[in-house]
Amino acid sequence: MITIDLTDANYAEHVAATANGLLLLHKKLCPHCLNMKKVIEKFIANGNETVPVMFIDIEENPQAMSGLSIERVPTLLVIKKGKVAATRVGLMNPRQLGTLYKDA
Amino acid sequence: MKPLKTFDLLILGGGPAGMAAAIYAAQANMRTALVESNICGGLVNSTYVVENFPSQKCIPGMDLAQRILEQTESLGVTVDQAADVTRLALTGSMKEIETEEFLYTSPALILATGRQPVPMDIDTHDCKQVHFCSICDGAAYRGKNVLVIGGGNSGFNEAYYLHSLGVKKIHLVEKMDHFPALQAAQDKLLSRDDGVTAMTSTVVVELIQQDKLMAVKLRNTATGEIHHVPVDGIFVYMGQLPNNRLFADIVALDSDGYVITNDDMETNMPGVFAAGDIRSKKYRQITTAVADGTIAALSAGNFLRNKKM
């Protein structure tokens, strides 16, 4: 799995440079965030190995949270052509993530 | 056709009961798979700190869950987390758990699916400011006003956590005429100098929203009096419901939907055991879940040995 941890300083640049990818906003003490990481792992393992996954810890990078207009975690963003193509707050299963990514 | 995975024992649910069962089963050389639709840990993951688990004076719930998981995996248990379980078959000699990816089978199975939070009993119109996990969502309410619903241990403990995060004002409401929480939990919160009010005989009758939550209407069930209370968020701790959706029509349940077992954790279905919060019992604690899981695994081992004879 191709993973990148982003910060307040570089998230905008990375998002803009991403053709297709996922961005998860999370925090450490958050069981639902951990769950979404597992869901993403399964999604990637099911034929999406080339999709890069970016992570932002919102406690360490609060500006990214406001910059992306996110209020809660976990929030998953689907990035297509350098822009946010879809946003989903909360939990989903790998199948739902597959549909979200495909339709975005 | 999904890949078939055959084991000696399947465990559905990865809370403390399921993981304890997996540990005992693995140590008894049973080939064991644990299937969990979320992440392992169950409700422990949503607990700020655990202070009553022997050997751990004070440990964050997620840390405790992670430690038990590490022990489970170190013993060679197959752990499938975030598994989308689509079907459960319990009646045949081989039990089955079907997920989006695999078909798991085994001659014995332990149900350890636990419980889930009770939702609010009024229409919240999908209000995004209604939460069930203060650890997950509490930080967004620093300096703001919050309503905590439920005067049990969870309500008081989570309200304490929210207050320690810097929530400006916490209104805790309980529908009964007393708080069912332990006195120690009540004292811990109510000893805080300011910013906390706790009310019994109080229910939420309406959420006032303008794009986002602005206030709630509370009704005192004893006097009928209505209070309009400005709040930015709501945290709900009104108890739990059994996660029995996959087997409610197959396994014998009590009137509240919990699985009936004997002292050996056997259900009415041969080869099917139950452990933890899903089981019909009086006390639901991490320690009692672990005890149930232990007994269920040992009983499953006994079942498998007798089956071979």
CSV table of C-alpha atoms in Angstrom, one decimal:
chain,number,residue,atom,x,y,z
A,1,MET,CA,0.0,0.0,0.0
A,2,ILE,CA,1.4,3.4,-1.0
A,3,THR,CA,0.9,5.7,2.0
A,4,ILE,CA,1.9,9.3,2.6
A,5,ASP,CA,1.5,11.2,5.9
A,6,LEU,CA,0.6,14.8,5.1
A,7,THR,CA,1.0,17.9,7.2
A,8,ASP,CA,-0.5,21.4,7.4
A,9,ALA,CA,2.4,22.5,5.4
A,10,ASN,CA,2.2,20.2,2.4
A,11,TYR,CA,-1.3,18.7,2.2
A,12,ALA,CA,-2.6,21.2,-0.4
A,13,GLU,CA,0.4,20.6,-2.7
A,14,HIS,CA,0.0,16.8,-2.5
A,15,VAL,CA,-3.7,16.9,-3.1
A,16,ALA,CA,-3.2,19.1,-6.1
A,17,ALA,CA,-0.6,16.7,-7.5
A,18,THR,CA,-2.7,13.6,-7.0
A,19,ALA,CA,-4.4,12.2,-10.1
A,20,ASN,CA,-6.3,9.5,-8.2
A,21,GLY,CA,-6.1,8.7,-4.5
A,22,LEU,CA,-7.7,8.6,-1.1
A,23,LEU,CA,-7.1,11.0,1.8
A,24,LEU,CA,-8.2,10.0,5.3
A,25,LEU,CA,-8.4,12.6,8.1
A,26,HIS,CA,-8.0,10.8,11.4
A,27,LYS,CA,-6.7,11.1,14.9
A,28,LYS,CA,-4.9,8.6,17.1
A,29,LEU,CA,-7.5,7.9,19.8
A,30,CYS,CA,-10.4,7.3,17.5
A,31,PRO,CA,-11.6,3.7,17.0
A,32,HIS,CA,-13.7,4.6,13.9
A,33,CYS,CA,-10.5,6.0,12.3
A,34,LEU,CA,-8.7,2.8,13.0
A,35,ASN,CA,-11.6,0.9,11.5
A,36,MET,CA,-11.5,3.1,8.3
A,37,LYS,CA,-7.7,2.3,8.0
A,38,LYS,CA,-8.6,-1.4,8.0
A,39,VAL,CA,-11.4,-0.7,5.4
A,40,ILE,CA,-8.9,1.1,3.2
A,41,GLU,CA,-6.3,-1.7,3.5
A,42,LYS,CA,-9.0,-4.1,2.2
A,43,PHE,CA,-10.0,-1.8,-0.6
A,44,ILE,CA,-6.4,-1.5,-1.7
A,45,ALA,CA,-5.7,-5.2,-1.4
A,46,ASN,CA,-8.7,-5.9,-3.7
A,47,GLY,CA,-7.2,-4.8,-7.0
A,48,ASN,CA,-6.4,-1.2,-6.1
A,49,GLU,CA,-2.8,-1.5,-5.2
A,50,THR,CA,-1.7,1.5,-7.2
A,51,VAL,CA,-4.1,3.9,-5.5
A,52,PRO,CA,-2.1,6.1,-3.1
A,53,VAL,CA,-3.5,6.7,0.3
A,54,MET,CA,-2.8,9.9,2.2
A,55,PHE,CA,-3.3,10.4,5.9
A,56,ILE,CA,-3.7,13.6,7.9
A,57,ASP,CA,-3.7,13.5,11.7
A,58,ILE,CA,-6.0,16.4,12.5
A,59,GLU,CA,-4.7,16.8,16.1
A,60,GLU,CA,-1.2,17.4,14.8
A,61,ASN,CA,-2.4,19.3,11.7
A,62,PRO,CA,-5.5,21.3,12.7
A,63,GLN,CA,-5.1,23.8,9.8
A,64,ALA,CA,-5.6,21.0,7.2
A,65,MET,CA,-8.9,20.2,8.9
A,66,SER,CA,-10.3,23.7,8.6
A,67,GLY,CA,-8.7,24.2,5.2
A,68,LEU,CA,-10.6,21.1,3.9
A,69,SER,CA,-13.7,22.2,5.7
A,70,ILE,CA,-13.8,19.0,7.8
A,71,GLU,CA,-15.6,19.0,11.2
A,72,ARG,CA,-15.4,15.3,12.2
A,73,VAL,CA,-13.2,12.3,11.9
A,74,PRO,CA,-12.9,9.9,10.3
A,75,THR,CA,-13.5,11.7,7.0
A,76,LEU,CA,-12.5,10.1,3.8
A,77,LEU,CA,-11.8,12.2,0.7
A,78,VAL,CA,-11.6,10.7,-2.8
A,79,ILE,CA,-9.1,12.7,-4.8
A,80,LYS,CA,-9.4,12.8,-8.6
A,81,LYS,CA,-7.4,15.1,-10.9
A,82,GLY,CA,-6.0,17.0,-8.0
A,83,LYS,CA,-9.4,17.9,-6.5
A,84,VAL,CA,-11.7,16.5,-3.9
A,85,ALA,CA,-14.2,14.5,-5.9
A,86,ALA,CA,-16.1,12.9,-3.0
A,87,THR,CA,-16.3,13.2,0.8
A,88,ARG,CA,-17.6,10.6,3.2
A,89,VAL,CA,-17.8,11.2,7.0
A,90,GLY,CA,-17.9,8.2,9.3
A,91,LEU,CA,-17.8,4.5,8.7
A,92,MET,CA,-18.3,2.4,5.6
A,93,ASN,CA,-17.3,-1.1,4.5
A,94,PRO,CA,-14.8,-1.9,1.7
A,95,ARG,CA,-17.6,-2.5,-0.8
A,96,GLN,CA,-19.1,0.9,-0.1
A,97,LEU,CA,-15.6,2.4,-0.4
A,98,GLY,CA,-15.2,0.7,-3.8
A,99,THR,CA,-18.4,2.2,-5.0
A,100,LEU,CA,-17.6,5.7,-3.7
A,101,TYR,CA,-14.2,5.6,-5.4
A,102,LYS,CA,-15.5,4.3,-8.7
A,103,ASP,CA,-18.4,6.8,-8.8
A,104,ALA,CA,-16.4,9.9,-7.8
B,1,MET,CA,-17.0,-18.9,-5.6
B,2,LYS,CA,-15.4,-17.3,-2.6
B,3,PRO,CA,-12.3,-18.8,-1.1
B,4,LEU,CA,-13.1,-21.4,1.5
B,5,LYS,CA,-11.3,-21.2,4.9
B,6,THR,CA,-11.8,-24.1,7.3
B,7,PHE,CA,-11.0,-23.9,11.0
B,8,ASP,CA,-11.6,-25.9,14.2
B,9,LEU,CA,-13.4,-22.9,15.7
B,10,LEU,CA,-14.9,-19.7,14.4
B,11,ILE,CA,-15.5,-16.7,16.6
B,12,LEU,CA,-17.9,-14.0,15.5
B,13,GLY,CA,-17.1,-10.7,17.2
B,14,GLY,CA,-13.7,-9.4,18.4
B,15,GLY,CA,-14.5,-7.7,21.7
B,16,PRO,CA,-12.8,-8.8,24.9
B,17,ALA,CA,-15.0,-12.0,25.0
B,18,GLY,CA,-14.2,-13.0,21.4
B,19,MET,CA,-10.5,-12.3,21.8
B,20,ALA,CA,-10.2,-14.1,25.2
B,21,ALA,CA,-11.9,-17.1,23.5
B,22,ALA,CA,-9.5,-16.9,20.6
B,23,ILE,CA,-6.5,-16.8,23.0
B,24,TYR,CA,-7.7,-19.9,24.9
B,25,ALA,CA,-8.6,-21.7,21.8
B,26,ALA,CA,-5.2,-21.1,20.2
B,27,GLN,CA,-3.4,-22.2,23.3
B,28,ALA,CA,-5.5,-25.4,23.1
B,29,ASN,CA,-4.2,-25.9,19.5
B,30,MET,CA,-7.5,-25.2,17.9
B,31,ARG,CA,-7.2,-23.6,14.5
B,32,THR,CA,-9.1,-20.5,15.2
B,33,ALA,CA,-10.5,-17.6,13.1
B,34,LEU,CA,-12.0,-14.5,14.6
B,35,VAL,CA,-14.3,-12.4,12.3
B,36,GLU,CA,-15.1,-8.8,13.3
B,37,SER,CA,-17.1,-6.4,11.3
B,38,ASN,CA,-15.5,-3.4,12.9
B,39,ILE,CA,-12.1,-3.3,14.6
B,40,CYS,CA,-11.3,-5.6,17.5
B,41,GLY,CA,-12.0,-4.3,21.0
B,42,GLY,CA,-15.7,-3.7,20.9
B,43,LEU,CA,-17.1,-1.1,23.2
B,44,VAL,CA,-13.7,-1.0,25.0
B,45,ASN,CA,-12.5,1.1,22.1
B,46,SER,CA,-14.9,3.8,22.9
B,47,THR,CA,-14.0,3.9,26.6
B,48,TYR,CA,-11.8,6.8,27.6
B,49,VAL,CA,-9.9,4.9,30.3
B,50,VAL,CA,-10.4,1.5,31.9
B,51,GLU,CA,-9.7,1.5,35.6
B,52,ASN,CA,-11.1,-1.9,36.7
B,53,PHE,CA,-9.2,-4.4,34.6
B,54,PRO,CA,-6.8,-6.5,36.8
B,55,SER,CA,-3.1,-5.6,36.1
B,56,GLN,CA,-4.0,-2.3,34.5
B,57,LYS,CA,-4.5,0.5,37.1
B,58,CYS,CA,-5.6,3.0,34.4
B,59,ILE,CA,-5.3,2.4,30.7
B,60,PRO,CA,-7.0,4.0,27.6
B,61,GLY,CA,-9.6,1.6,26.3
B,62,MET,CA,-8.0,1.5,22.8
B,63,ASP,CA,-4.7,0.6,24.3
B,64,LEU,CA,-6.2,-2.3,26.3
B,65,ALA,CA,-8.0,-3.5,23.2
B,66,GLN,CA,-4.8,-3.3,21.1
B,67,ARG,CA,-2.8,-5.2,23.7
B,68,ILE,CA,-5.3,-8.1,23.7
B,69,LEU,CA,-5.4,-8.1,19.9
B,70,GLU,CA,-1.6,-8.3,19.8
B,71,GLN,CA,-1.6,-11.3,22.1
B,72,THR,CA,-4.4,-12.9,20.1
B,73,GLU,CA,-2.5,-12.5,16.8
B,74,SER,CA,0.8,-13.6,18.3
B,75,LEU,CA,-0.8,-17.0,18.9
B,76,GLY,CA,-1.5,-17.5,15.3
B,77,VAL,CA,-5.3,-16.7,15.3
B,78,THR,CA,-6.6,-15.6,11.9
B,79,VAL,CA,-8.1,-12.2,12.6
B,80,ASP,CA,-10.3,-10.7,9.9
B,81,GLN,CA,-11.3,-7.1,10.9
B,82,ALA,CA,-13.6,-4.8,9.0
B,83,ALA,CA,-15.2,-7.9,7.6
B,84,ASP,CA,-18.5,-7.4,5.9
B,85,VAL,CA,-20.5,-10.4,7.2
B,86,THR,CA,-23.3,-11.2,4.8
B,87,ARG,CA,-24.5,-14.6,6.1
B,88,LEU,CA,-24.3,-16.9,9.1
B,89,ALA,CA,-25.2,-20.6,9.0
B,90,LEU,CA,-25.5,-22.3,12.4
B,91,THR,CA,-27.8,-25.3,11.9
B,92,GLY,CA,-25.6,-27.8,10.1
B,93,SER,CA,-22.7,-29.8,11.4
B,94,MET,CA,-20.4,-27.3,9.8
B,95,LYS,CA,-21.0,-23.7,10.9
B,96,GLU,CA,-20.4,-20.9,8.3
B,97,ILE,CA,-19.6,-17.3,8.3
B,98,GLU,CA,-19.8,-15.7,4.9
B,99,THR,CA,-18.1,-12.3,4.3
B,100,GLU,CA,-17.7,-10.3,1.1
B,101,GLU,CA,-14.4,-12.0,0.7
B,102,PHE,CA,-14.4,-15.5,2.2
B,103,LEU,CA,-16.5,-18.4,3.3
B,104,TYR,CA,-15.3,-19.5,6.8
B,105,THR,CA,-16.4,-22.9,8.1
B,106,SER,CA,-15.9,-24.9,11.3
B,107,PRO,CA,-17.7,-27.5,13.4
B,108,ALA,CA,-17.9,-25.0,16.4
B,109,LEU,CA,-18.7,-21.3,16.6
B,110,ILE,CA,-18.8,-18.7,19.4
B,111,LEU,CA,-21.1,-15.8,19.1
B,112,ALA,CA,-19.5,-12.7,20.7
B,113,THR,CA,-21.1,-9.9,18.8
B,114,GLY,CA,-21.7,-7.7,21.8
B,115,ARG,CA,-23.9,-4.7,21.9
B,116,GLN,CA,-24.4,-1.3,20.2
B,117,PRO,CA,-25.5,2.0,21.5
B,118,VAL,CA,-29.2,2.8,21.8
B,119,PRO,CA,-30.1,5.7,19.4
B,120,MET,CA,-32.1,8.7,20.5
B,121,ASP,CA,-35.8,8.0,20.5
B,122,ILE,CA,-36.8,11.2,18.7
B,123,ASP,CA,-36.3,12.1,15.1
B,124,THR,CA,-32.8,13.7,14.9
B,125,HIS,CA,-33.2,14.4,11.2
B,126,ASP,CA,-29.7,13.0,10.8
B,127,CYS,CA,-28.3,15.8,12.8
B,128,LYS,CA,-24.5,15.7,12.4
B,129,GLN,CA,-23.9,17.0,15.9
B,130,VAL,CA,-25.3,13.8,17.5
B,131,HIS,CA,-22.5,11.6,18.7
B,132,PHE,CA,-21.9,8.3,20.4
B,133,CYS,CA,-18.2,8.5,21.0
B,134,SER,CA,-16.6,11.3,23.0
B,135,ILE,CA,-13.1,10.1,22.3
B,136,CYS,CA,-13.8,10.3,18.6
B,137,ASP,CA,-15.7,13.5,18.4
B,138,GLY,CA,-15.3,15.4,21.7
B,139,ALA,CA,-12.4,17.6,20.7
B,140,ALA,CA,-14.6,19.6,18.3
B,141,TYR,CA,-16.5,20.9,21.3
B,142,ARG,CA,-13.8,22.6,23.2
B,143,GLY,CA,-15.2,25.9,24.5
B,144,LYS,CA,-18.7,24.9,23.5
B,145,ASN,CA,-21.9,23.6,25.1
B,146,VAL,CA,-22.8,19.9,25.1
B,147,LEU,CA,-25.7,17.8,26.1
B,148,VAL,CA,-24.9,14.3,27.5
B,149,ILE,CA,-27.9,12.0,27.5
B,150,GLY,CA,-27.8,9.1,30.0
B,151,GLY,CA,-27.0,9.1,33.7
B,152,GLY,CA,-25.4,5.7,33.9
B,153,ASN,CA,-21.6,5.1,34.3
B,154,SER,CA,-21.0,5.7,30.6
B,155,GLY,CA,-22.8,9.0,30.7
B,156,PHE,CA,-20.9,10.3,33.7
B,157,ASN,CA,-17.5,9.0,32.6
B,158,GLU,CA,-17.8,10.4,29.1
B,159,ALA,CA,-19.1,13.7,30.5
B,160,TYR,CA,-16.1,13.8,32.7
B,161,TYR,CA,-13.8,13.2,29.7
B,162,LEU,CA,-15.6,15.9,27.7
B,163,HIS,CA,-15.1,18.4,30.6
B,164,SER,CA,-11.5,17.5,30.8
B,165,LEU,CA,-11.2,18.2,27.1
B,166,GLY,CA,-12.3,21.8,27.7
B,167,VAL,CA,-16.0,21.7,26.9
B,168,LYS,CA,-17.4,24.9,28.4
B,169,LYS,CA,-20.7,23.7,29.6
B,170,ILE,CA,-22.1,20.2,30.0
B,171,HIS,CA,-25.8,19.4,30.6
B,172,LEU,CA,-26.3,15.8,31.6
B,173,VAL,CA,-29.8,14.5,31.6
B,174,GLU,CA,-31.3,11.2,32.8
B,175,LYS,CA,-34.9,10.2,32.2
B,176,MET,CA,-35.2,8.2,35.4
B,177,ASP,CA,-35.8,9.9,38.8
B,178,HIS,CA,-32.2,9.0,39.9
B,179,PHE,CA,-28.8,8.5,38.3
B,180,PRO,CA,-28.0,4.8,37.9
B,181,ALA,CA,-24.3,5.5,37.7
B,182,LEU,CA,-22.0,4.5,40.6
B,183,GLN,CA,-21.7,7.2,43.2
B,184,ALA,CA,-18.0,7.4,42.6
B,185,ALA,CA,-18.6,8.3,38.9
B,186,GLN,CA,-21.2,10.9,39.9
B,187,ASP,CA,-18.9,12.5,42.5
B,188,LYS,CA,-16.0,12.6,40.0
B,189,LEU,CA,-17.9,14.7,37.6
B,190,LEU,CA,-20.1,16.7,39.9
B,191,SER,CA,-17.1,17.7,42.0
B,192,ARG,CA,-15.9,19.8,39.1
B,193,ASP,CA,-16.3,23.5,40.1
B,194,ASP,CA,-18.2,24.8,37.2
B,195,GLY,CA,-19.6,24.0,33.8
B,196,VAL,CA,-21.6,20.9,34.8
B,197,THR,CA,-25.3,20.5,35.5
B,198,ALA,CA,-27.0,17.1,35.9
B,199,MET,CA,-30.8,16.7,35.8
B,200,THR,CA,-32.9,13.6,36.5
B,201,SER,CA,-36.5,13.1,35.2
B,202,THR,CA,-35.5,14.9,32.1
B,203,VAL,CA,-36.0,13.9,28.4
B,204,VAL,CA,-35.1,15.5,25.1
B,205,VAL,CA,-38.3,16.3,23.1
B,206,GLU,CA,-36.9,18.3,20.2
B,207,LEU,CA,-33.7,19.3,18.5
B,208,ILE,CA,-33.6,22.9,17.3
B,209,GLN,CA,-31.5,23.1,14.1
B,210,GLN,CA,-30.6,25.8,11.7
B,211,ASP,CA,-28.1,24.1,9.3
B,212,LYS,CA,-26.5,22.8,12.5
B,213,LEU,CA,-27.7,22.0,16.0
B,214,MET,CA,-28.5,25.2,17.9
B,215,ALA,CA,-30.4,24.0,21.0
B,216,VAL,CA,-32.6,21.3,22.5
B,217,LYS,CA,-35.9,21.3,24.2
B,218,LEU,CA,-35.9,19.4,27.4
B,219,ARG,CA,-39.0,18.3,29.3
B,220,ASN,CA,-39.1,17.5,33.0
B,221,THR,CA,-41.2,14.4,33.2
B,222,ALA,CA,-42.2,15.1,36.8
B,223,THR,CA,-43.4,18.7,36.4
B,224,GLY,CA,-44.0,18.9,32.6
B,225,GLU,CA,-41.8,22.0,32.5
B,226,ILE,CA,-40.0,22.7,29.2
B,227,HIS,CA,-36.5,24.1,29.1
B,228,HIS,CA,-34.9,25.5,26.0
B,229,VAL,CA,-31.1,24.8,26.3
B,230,PRO,CA,-28.6,26.1,23.8
B,231,VAL,CA,-26.1,23.3,22.9
B,232,ASP,CA,-23.6,22.7,20.1
B,233,GLY,CA,-23.5,19.0,20.3
B,234,ILE,CA,-25.1,15.9,21.8
B,235,PHE,CA,-23.5,12.8,23.2
B,236,VAL,CA,-25.8,9.8,23.6
B,237,TYR,CA,-25.2,7.1,26.3
B,238,MET,CA,-28.6,5.6,26.8
B,239,GLY,CA,-27.5,2.1,27.1
B,240,GLN,CA,-26.9,-0.7,24.6
B,241,LEU,CA,-28.8,-3.1,22.4
B,242,PRO,CA,-27.8,-6.7,21.5
B,243,ASN,CA,-26.1,-7.2,18.2
B,244,ASN,CA,-28.2,-10.2,17.2
B,245,ARG,CA,-29.3,-9.4,13.7
B,246,LEU,CA,-27.5,-12.3,12.0
B,247,PHE,CA,-28.9,-15.0,14.3
B,248,ALA,CA,-32.0,-13.7,16.0
B,249,ASP,CA,-34.2,-16.2,14.2
B,250,ILE,CA,-32.0,-19.2,14.8
B,251,VAL,CA,-30.6,-19.1,18.4
B,252,ALA,CA,-32.8,-18.9,21.5
B,253,LEU,CA,-32.9,-15.4,22.9
B,254,ASP,CA,-34.4,-13.9,26.0
B,255,SER,CA,-37.1,-11.3,25.9
B,256,ASP,CA,-34.5,-8.5,25.5
B,257,GLY,CA,-32.8,-10.2,22.6
B,258,TYR,CA,-29.8,-11.6,24.4
B,259,VAL,CA,-28.6,-15.2,23.7
B,260,ILE,CA,-29.6,-17.7,26.4
B,261,THR,CA,-26.8,-20.1,27.4
B,262,ASN,CA,-26.1,-22.5,30.2
B,263,ASP,CA,-23.1,-22.1,32.5
B,264,ASP,CA,-20.8,-23.7,29.9
B,265,MET,CA,-21.8,-20.9,27.4
B,266,GLU,CA,-23.7,-23.5,25.2
B,267,THR,CA,-26.7,-22.2,23.3
B,268,ASN,CA,-29.7,-24.2,22.2
B,269,MET,CA,-27.8,-25.0,18.9
B,270,PRO,CA,-25.2,-27.9,19.1
B,271,GLY,CA,-21.7,-26.5,18.5
B,272,VAL,CA,-22.8,-22.9,19.0
B,273,PHE,CA,-21.6,-21.0,22.0
B,274,ALA,CA,-22.1,-17.4,23.2
B,275,ALA,CA,-19.9,-15.2,25.3
B,276,GLY,CA,-19.7,-11.6,26.5
B,277,ASP,CA,-22.3,-8.8,26.3
B,278,ILE,CA,-24.5,-10.7,23.8
B,279,ARG,CA,-25.2,-13.3,26.4
B,280,SER,CA,-28.2,-13.1,28.7
B,281,LYS,CA,-26.8,-12.2,32.1
B,282,LYS,CA,-26.9,-9.6,34.8
B,283,TYR,CA,-23.4,-8.1,34.8
B,284,ARG,CA,-21.7,-6.8,31.7
B,285,GLN,CA,-18.1,-5.8,32.3
B,286,ILE,CA,-14.8,-6.4,30.5
B,287,THR,CA,-13.8,-8.9,33.1
B,288,THR,CA,-17.1,-10.9,32.8
B,289,ALA,CA,-16.7,-10.9,29.0
B,290,VAL,CA,-13.2,-12.3,29.3
B,291,ALA,CA,-14.5,-14.9,31.7
B,292,ASP,CA,-17.3,-15.9,29.3
B,293,GLY,CA,-14.9,-16.1,26.4
B,294,THR,CA,-12.6,-18.4,28.4
B,295,ILE,CA,-15.4,-20.7,29.3
B,296,ALA,CA,-16.8,-20.7,25.8
B,297,ALA,CA,-13.4,-21.7,24.3
B,298,LEU,CA,-12.9,-24.4,26.8
B,299,SER,CA,-16.4,-25.7,26.2
B,300,ALA,CA,-15.9,-25.6,22.4
B,301,GLY,CA,-12.7,-27.6,22.8
B,302,ASN,CA,-14.6,-30.2,24.8
B,303,PHE,CA,-17.3,-30.3,22.1
B,304,LEU,CA,-14.8,-30.9,19.4
B,305,ARG,CA,-13.1,-33.6,21.3
B,306,ASN,CA,-16.4,-35.4,22.0
B,307,LYS,CA,-17.3,-35.0,18.3
B,308,LYS,CA,-14.2,-36.9,17.2
B,309,MET,CA,-14.7,-39.8,19.6
